PDB file of C-alpha atoms in Angstrom:
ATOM      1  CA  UNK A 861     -20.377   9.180 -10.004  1.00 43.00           C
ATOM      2  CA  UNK A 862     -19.617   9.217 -13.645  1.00 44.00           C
ATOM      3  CA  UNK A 863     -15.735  11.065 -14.909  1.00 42.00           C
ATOM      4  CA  UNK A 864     -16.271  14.508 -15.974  1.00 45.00           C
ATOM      5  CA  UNK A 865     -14.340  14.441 -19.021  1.00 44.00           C
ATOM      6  CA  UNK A 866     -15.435  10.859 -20.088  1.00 44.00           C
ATOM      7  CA  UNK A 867     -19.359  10.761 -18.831  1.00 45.00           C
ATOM      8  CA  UNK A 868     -20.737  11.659 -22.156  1.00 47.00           C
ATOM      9  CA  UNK A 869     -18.306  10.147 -24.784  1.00 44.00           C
ATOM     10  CA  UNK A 870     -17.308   7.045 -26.400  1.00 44.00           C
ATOM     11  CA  UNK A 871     -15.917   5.731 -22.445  1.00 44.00           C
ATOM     12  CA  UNK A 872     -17.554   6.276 -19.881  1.00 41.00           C
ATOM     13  CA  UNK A 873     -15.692   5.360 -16.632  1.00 40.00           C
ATOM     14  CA  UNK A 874     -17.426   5.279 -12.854  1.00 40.00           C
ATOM     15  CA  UNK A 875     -15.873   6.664 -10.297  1.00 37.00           C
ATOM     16  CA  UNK A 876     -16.047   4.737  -6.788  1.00 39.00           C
ATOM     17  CA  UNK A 877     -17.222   6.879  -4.402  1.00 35.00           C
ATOM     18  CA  UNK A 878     -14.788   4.994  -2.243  1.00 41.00           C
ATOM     19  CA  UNK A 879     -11.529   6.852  -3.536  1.00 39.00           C
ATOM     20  CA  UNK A 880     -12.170  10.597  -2.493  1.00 37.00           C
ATOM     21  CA  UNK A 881      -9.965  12.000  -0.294  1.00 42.00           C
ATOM     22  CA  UNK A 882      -9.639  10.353   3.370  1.00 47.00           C
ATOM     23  CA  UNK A 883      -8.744  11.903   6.919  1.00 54.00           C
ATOM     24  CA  UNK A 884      -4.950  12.770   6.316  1.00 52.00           C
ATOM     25  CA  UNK A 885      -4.456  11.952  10.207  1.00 55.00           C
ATOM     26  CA  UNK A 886      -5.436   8.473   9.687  1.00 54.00           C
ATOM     27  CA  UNK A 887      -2.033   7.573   8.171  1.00 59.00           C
ATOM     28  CA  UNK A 888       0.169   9.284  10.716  1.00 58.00           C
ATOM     29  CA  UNK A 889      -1.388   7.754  13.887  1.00 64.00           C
ATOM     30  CA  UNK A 890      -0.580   4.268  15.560  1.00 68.00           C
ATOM     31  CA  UNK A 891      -0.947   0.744  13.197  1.00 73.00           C
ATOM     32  CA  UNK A 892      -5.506   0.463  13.619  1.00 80.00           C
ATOM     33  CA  UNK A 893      -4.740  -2.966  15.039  1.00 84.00           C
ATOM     34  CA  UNK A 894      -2.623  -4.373  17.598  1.00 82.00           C
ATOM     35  CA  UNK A 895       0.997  -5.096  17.623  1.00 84.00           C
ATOM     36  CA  UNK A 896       0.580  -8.643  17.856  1.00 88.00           C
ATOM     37  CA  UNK A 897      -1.858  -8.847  14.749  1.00 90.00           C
ATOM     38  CA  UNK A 898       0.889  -6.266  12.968  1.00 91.00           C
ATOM     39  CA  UNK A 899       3.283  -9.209  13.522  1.00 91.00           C
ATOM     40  CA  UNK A 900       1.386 -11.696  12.117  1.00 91.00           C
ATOM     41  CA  UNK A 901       0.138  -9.613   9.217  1.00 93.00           C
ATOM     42  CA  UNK A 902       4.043  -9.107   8.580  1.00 95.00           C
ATOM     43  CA  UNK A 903       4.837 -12.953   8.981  1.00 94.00           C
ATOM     44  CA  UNK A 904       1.486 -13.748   6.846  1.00 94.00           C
ATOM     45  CA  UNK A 905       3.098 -11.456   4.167  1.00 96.00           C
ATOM     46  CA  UNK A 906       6.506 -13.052   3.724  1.00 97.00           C
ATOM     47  CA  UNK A 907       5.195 -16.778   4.319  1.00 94.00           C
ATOM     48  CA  UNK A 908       2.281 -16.522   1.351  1.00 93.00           C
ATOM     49  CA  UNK A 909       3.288 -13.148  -1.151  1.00 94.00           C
ATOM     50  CA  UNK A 910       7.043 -11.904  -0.592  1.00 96.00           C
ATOM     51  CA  UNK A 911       8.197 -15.929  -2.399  1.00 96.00           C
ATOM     52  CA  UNK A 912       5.849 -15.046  -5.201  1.00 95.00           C
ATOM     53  CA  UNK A 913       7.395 -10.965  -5.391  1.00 93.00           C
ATOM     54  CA  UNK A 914      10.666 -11.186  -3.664  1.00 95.00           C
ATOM     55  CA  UNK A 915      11.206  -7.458  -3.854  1.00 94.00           C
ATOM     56  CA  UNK A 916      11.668  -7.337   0.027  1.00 96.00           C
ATOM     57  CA  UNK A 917      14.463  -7.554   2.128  1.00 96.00           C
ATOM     58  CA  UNK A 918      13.300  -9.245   4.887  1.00 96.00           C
ATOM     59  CA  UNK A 919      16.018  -8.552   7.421  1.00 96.00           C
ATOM     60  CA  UNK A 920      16.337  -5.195   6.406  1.00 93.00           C
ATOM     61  CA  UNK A 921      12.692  -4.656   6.661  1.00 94.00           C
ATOM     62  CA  UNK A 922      12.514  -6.229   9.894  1.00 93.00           C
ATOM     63  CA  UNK A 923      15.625  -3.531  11.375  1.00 90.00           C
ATOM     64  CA  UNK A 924      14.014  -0.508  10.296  1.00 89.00           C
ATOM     65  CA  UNK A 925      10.846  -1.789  11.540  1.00 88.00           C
ATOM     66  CA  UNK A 926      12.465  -2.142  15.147  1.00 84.00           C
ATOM     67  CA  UNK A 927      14.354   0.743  14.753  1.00 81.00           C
ATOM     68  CA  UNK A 928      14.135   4.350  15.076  1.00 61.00           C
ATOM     69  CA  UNK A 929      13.868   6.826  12.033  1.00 57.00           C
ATOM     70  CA  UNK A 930      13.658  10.453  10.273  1.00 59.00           C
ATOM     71  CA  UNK A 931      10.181  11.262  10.307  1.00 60.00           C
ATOM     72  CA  UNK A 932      10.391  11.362   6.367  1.00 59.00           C
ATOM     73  CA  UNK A 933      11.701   7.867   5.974  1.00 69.00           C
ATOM     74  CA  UNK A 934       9.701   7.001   8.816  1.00 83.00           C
ATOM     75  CA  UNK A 935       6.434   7.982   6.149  1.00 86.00           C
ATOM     76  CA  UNK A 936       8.010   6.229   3.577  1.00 91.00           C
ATOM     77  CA  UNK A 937       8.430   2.789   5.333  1.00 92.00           C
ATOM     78  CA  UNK A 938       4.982   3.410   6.887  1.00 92.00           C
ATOM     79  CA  UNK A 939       3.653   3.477   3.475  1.00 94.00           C
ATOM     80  CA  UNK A 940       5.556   0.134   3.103  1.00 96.00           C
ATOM     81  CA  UNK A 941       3.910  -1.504   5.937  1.00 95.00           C
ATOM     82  CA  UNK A 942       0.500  -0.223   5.095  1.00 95.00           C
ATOM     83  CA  UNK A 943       0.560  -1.401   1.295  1.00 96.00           C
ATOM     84  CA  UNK A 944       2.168  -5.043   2.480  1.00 96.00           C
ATOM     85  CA  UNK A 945      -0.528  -5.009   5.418  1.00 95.00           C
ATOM     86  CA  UNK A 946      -3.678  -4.147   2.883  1.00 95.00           C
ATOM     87  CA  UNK A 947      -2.093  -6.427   0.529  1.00 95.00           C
ATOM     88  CA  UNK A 948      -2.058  -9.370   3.068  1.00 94.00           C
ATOM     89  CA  UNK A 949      -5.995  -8.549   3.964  1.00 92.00           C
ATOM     90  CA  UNK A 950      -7.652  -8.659   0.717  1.00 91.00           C
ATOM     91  CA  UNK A 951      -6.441 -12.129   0.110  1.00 87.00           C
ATOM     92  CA  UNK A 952      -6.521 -13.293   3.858  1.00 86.00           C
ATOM     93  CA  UNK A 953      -9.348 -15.691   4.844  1.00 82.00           C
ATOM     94  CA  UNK A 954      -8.186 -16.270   8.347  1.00 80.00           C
ATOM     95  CA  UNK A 955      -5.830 -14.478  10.916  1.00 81.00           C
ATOM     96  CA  UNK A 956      -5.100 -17.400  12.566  1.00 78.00           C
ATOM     97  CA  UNK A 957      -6.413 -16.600  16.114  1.00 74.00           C
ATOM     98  CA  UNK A 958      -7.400 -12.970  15.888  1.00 79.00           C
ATOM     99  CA  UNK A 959     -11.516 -12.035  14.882  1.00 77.00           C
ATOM    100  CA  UNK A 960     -11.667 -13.136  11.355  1.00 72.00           C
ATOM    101  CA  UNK A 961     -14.517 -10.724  10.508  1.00 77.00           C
ATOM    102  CA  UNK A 962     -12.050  -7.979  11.273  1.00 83.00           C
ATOM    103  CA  UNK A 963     -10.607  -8.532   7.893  1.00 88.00           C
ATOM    104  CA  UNK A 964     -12.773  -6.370   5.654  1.00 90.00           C
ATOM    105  CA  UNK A 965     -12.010  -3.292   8.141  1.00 90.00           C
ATOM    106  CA  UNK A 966      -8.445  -4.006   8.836  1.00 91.00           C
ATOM    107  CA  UNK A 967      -8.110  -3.552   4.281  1.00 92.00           C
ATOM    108  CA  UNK A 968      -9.745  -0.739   4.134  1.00 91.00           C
ATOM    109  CA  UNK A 969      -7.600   0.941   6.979  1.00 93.00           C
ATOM    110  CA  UNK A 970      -4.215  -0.324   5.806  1.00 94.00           C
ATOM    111  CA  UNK A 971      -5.284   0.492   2.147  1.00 93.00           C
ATOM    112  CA  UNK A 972      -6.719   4.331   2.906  1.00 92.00           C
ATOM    113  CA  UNK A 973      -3.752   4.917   5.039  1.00 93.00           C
ATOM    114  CA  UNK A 974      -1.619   3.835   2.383  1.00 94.00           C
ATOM    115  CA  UNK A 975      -3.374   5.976  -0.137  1.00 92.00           C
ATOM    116  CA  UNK A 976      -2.783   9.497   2.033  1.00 93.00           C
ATOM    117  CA  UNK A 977       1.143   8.666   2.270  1.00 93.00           C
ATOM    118  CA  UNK A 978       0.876   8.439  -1.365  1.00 92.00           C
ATOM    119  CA  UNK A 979      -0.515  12.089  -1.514  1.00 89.00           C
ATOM    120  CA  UNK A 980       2.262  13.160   1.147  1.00 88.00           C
ATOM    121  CA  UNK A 981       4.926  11.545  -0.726  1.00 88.00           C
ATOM    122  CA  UNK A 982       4.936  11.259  -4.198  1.00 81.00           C
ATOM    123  CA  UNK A 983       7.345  14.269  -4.357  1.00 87.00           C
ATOM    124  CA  UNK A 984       9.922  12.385  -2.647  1.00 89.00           C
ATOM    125  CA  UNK A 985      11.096   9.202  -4.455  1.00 92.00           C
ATOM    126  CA  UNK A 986      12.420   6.182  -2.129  1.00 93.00           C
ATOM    127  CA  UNK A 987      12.736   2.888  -2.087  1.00 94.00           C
ATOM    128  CA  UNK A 988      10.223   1.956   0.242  1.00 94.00           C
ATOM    129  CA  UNK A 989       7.767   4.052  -1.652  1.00 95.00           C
ATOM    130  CA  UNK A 990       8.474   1.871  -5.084  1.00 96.00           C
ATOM    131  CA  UNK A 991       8.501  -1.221  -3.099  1.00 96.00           C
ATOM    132  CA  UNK A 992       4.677   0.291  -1.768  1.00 96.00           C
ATOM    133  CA  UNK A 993       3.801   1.526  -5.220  1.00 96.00           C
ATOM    134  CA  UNK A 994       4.217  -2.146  -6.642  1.00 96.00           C
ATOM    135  CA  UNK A 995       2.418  -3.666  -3.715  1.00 96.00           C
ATOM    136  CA  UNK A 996      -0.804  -1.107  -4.489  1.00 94.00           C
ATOM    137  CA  UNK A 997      -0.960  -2.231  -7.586  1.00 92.00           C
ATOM    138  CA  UNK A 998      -1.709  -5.435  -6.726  1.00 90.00           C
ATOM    139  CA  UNK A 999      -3.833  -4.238  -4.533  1.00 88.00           C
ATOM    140  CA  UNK A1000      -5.995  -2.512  -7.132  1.00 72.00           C
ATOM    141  CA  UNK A1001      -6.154  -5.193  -9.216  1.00 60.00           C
ATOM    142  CA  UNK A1002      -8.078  -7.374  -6.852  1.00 57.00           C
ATOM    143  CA  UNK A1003     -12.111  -7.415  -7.030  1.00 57.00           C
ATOM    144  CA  UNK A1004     -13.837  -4.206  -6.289  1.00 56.00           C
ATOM    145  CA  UNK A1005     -11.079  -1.913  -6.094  1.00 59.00           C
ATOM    146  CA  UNK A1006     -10.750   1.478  -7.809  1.00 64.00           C
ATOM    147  CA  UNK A1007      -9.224   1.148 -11.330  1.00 69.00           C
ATOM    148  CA  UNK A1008      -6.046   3.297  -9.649  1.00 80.00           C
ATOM    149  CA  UNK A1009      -3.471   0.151 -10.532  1.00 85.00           C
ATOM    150  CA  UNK A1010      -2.930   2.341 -13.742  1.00 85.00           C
ATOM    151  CA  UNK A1011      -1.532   5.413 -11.010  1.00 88.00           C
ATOM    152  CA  UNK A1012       0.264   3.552  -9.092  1.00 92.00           C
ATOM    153  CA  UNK A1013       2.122   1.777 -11.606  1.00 92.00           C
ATOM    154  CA  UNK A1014       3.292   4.618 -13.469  1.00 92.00           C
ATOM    155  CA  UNK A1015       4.182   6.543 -10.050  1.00 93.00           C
ATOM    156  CA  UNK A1016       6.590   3.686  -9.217  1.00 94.00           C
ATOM    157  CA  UNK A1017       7.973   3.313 -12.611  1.00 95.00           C
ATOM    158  CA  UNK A1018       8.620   7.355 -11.948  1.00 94.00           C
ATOM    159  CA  UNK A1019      10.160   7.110  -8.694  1.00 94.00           C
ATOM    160  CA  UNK A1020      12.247   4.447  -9.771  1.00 94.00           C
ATOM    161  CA  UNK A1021      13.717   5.790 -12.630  1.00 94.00           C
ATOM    162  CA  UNK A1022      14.225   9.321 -10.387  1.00 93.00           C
ATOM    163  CA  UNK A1023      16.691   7.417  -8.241  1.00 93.00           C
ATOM    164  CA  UNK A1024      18.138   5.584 -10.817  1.00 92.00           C
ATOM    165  CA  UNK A1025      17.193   2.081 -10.481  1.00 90.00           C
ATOM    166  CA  UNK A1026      16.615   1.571 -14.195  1.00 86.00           C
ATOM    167  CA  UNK A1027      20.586   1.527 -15.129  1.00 85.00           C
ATOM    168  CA  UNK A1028      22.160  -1.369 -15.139  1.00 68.00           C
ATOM    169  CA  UNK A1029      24.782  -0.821 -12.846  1.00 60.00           C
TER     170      UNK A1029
END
């Protein structure tokens, strides 16, 4: 589908038909794989992307992801896993183990769920939701994904500055 404001003019920009609006209960429900795979998505993640972006704390990742929390930072570190977990998938080749041809099912899950947080939270700046920001954007930028890099970019640079993490302190 062609953009409504740019179909007839000097751009013209498709729209994916990919990127309308998903099942909102998809990103509150359990992880769509196993725990065991979650684990190894997570380890897959800071062996082969977190030394490249070290914007990750691993050990206080790996607490809150053991721990119990607030339902609204519980959304906002879901958002985290998701984005780090669709991340992981579009590059992955192999899962080491688990069904391989999985991987093209497992993206699009982590990524959609990511994308309905996004629409739940933007209101509410946190960390986590910068961290996830930066991660989509990545994300975007890989081969046949929507052209939303642009969004997310600017809605972490937003949040950020919101809470402040653009002083030098």
């Amino acid at each position: 589908m062609e953009s409504p404001k740019c179909g007839h003019g000097v751009i013209s920009i498709t729209l994916s038909s990919d990127v309308l609006p998903v099942d909102p209960s998809a990103a509150l429900g359990p992880p769509p794989c196993e725990a065991e795979l979650l684990g190894h998505l997570i380890e897959l993640y800071f062996a082969h992307i977190h030394p490249h972006f070290p914007m990750i704390d691993r050990p206080v990742f790996m607490e809150k992801l053991k721990e119990k929390q607030t339902e609204v930072s519980l959304r906002h570190f879901s958002l985290l896993l998701n984005s780090m977990c669709a991340l992981v998938t579009q590059h992955a080749r192999t899962l080491d183990g688990f069904r391989d041809s999985a991987i093209p099912a497992l993206h699009r899950a982590f990524y959609e769920r990511a994308r309905v947080l996004i629409g739940k939270l933007f209101n509410w700046p946190h960390i986590d939701s910068v961290q996830a920001l930066l991660l989509l954007t990545l994300v975007g930028a890989g081969p046949n994904q929507d052209a939303s890099s642009y969004y997310y970019i600017a809605l972490a640079r937003s949040q950020a500055v919101e809470l402040g993490m653009h002083r030098d302190l």
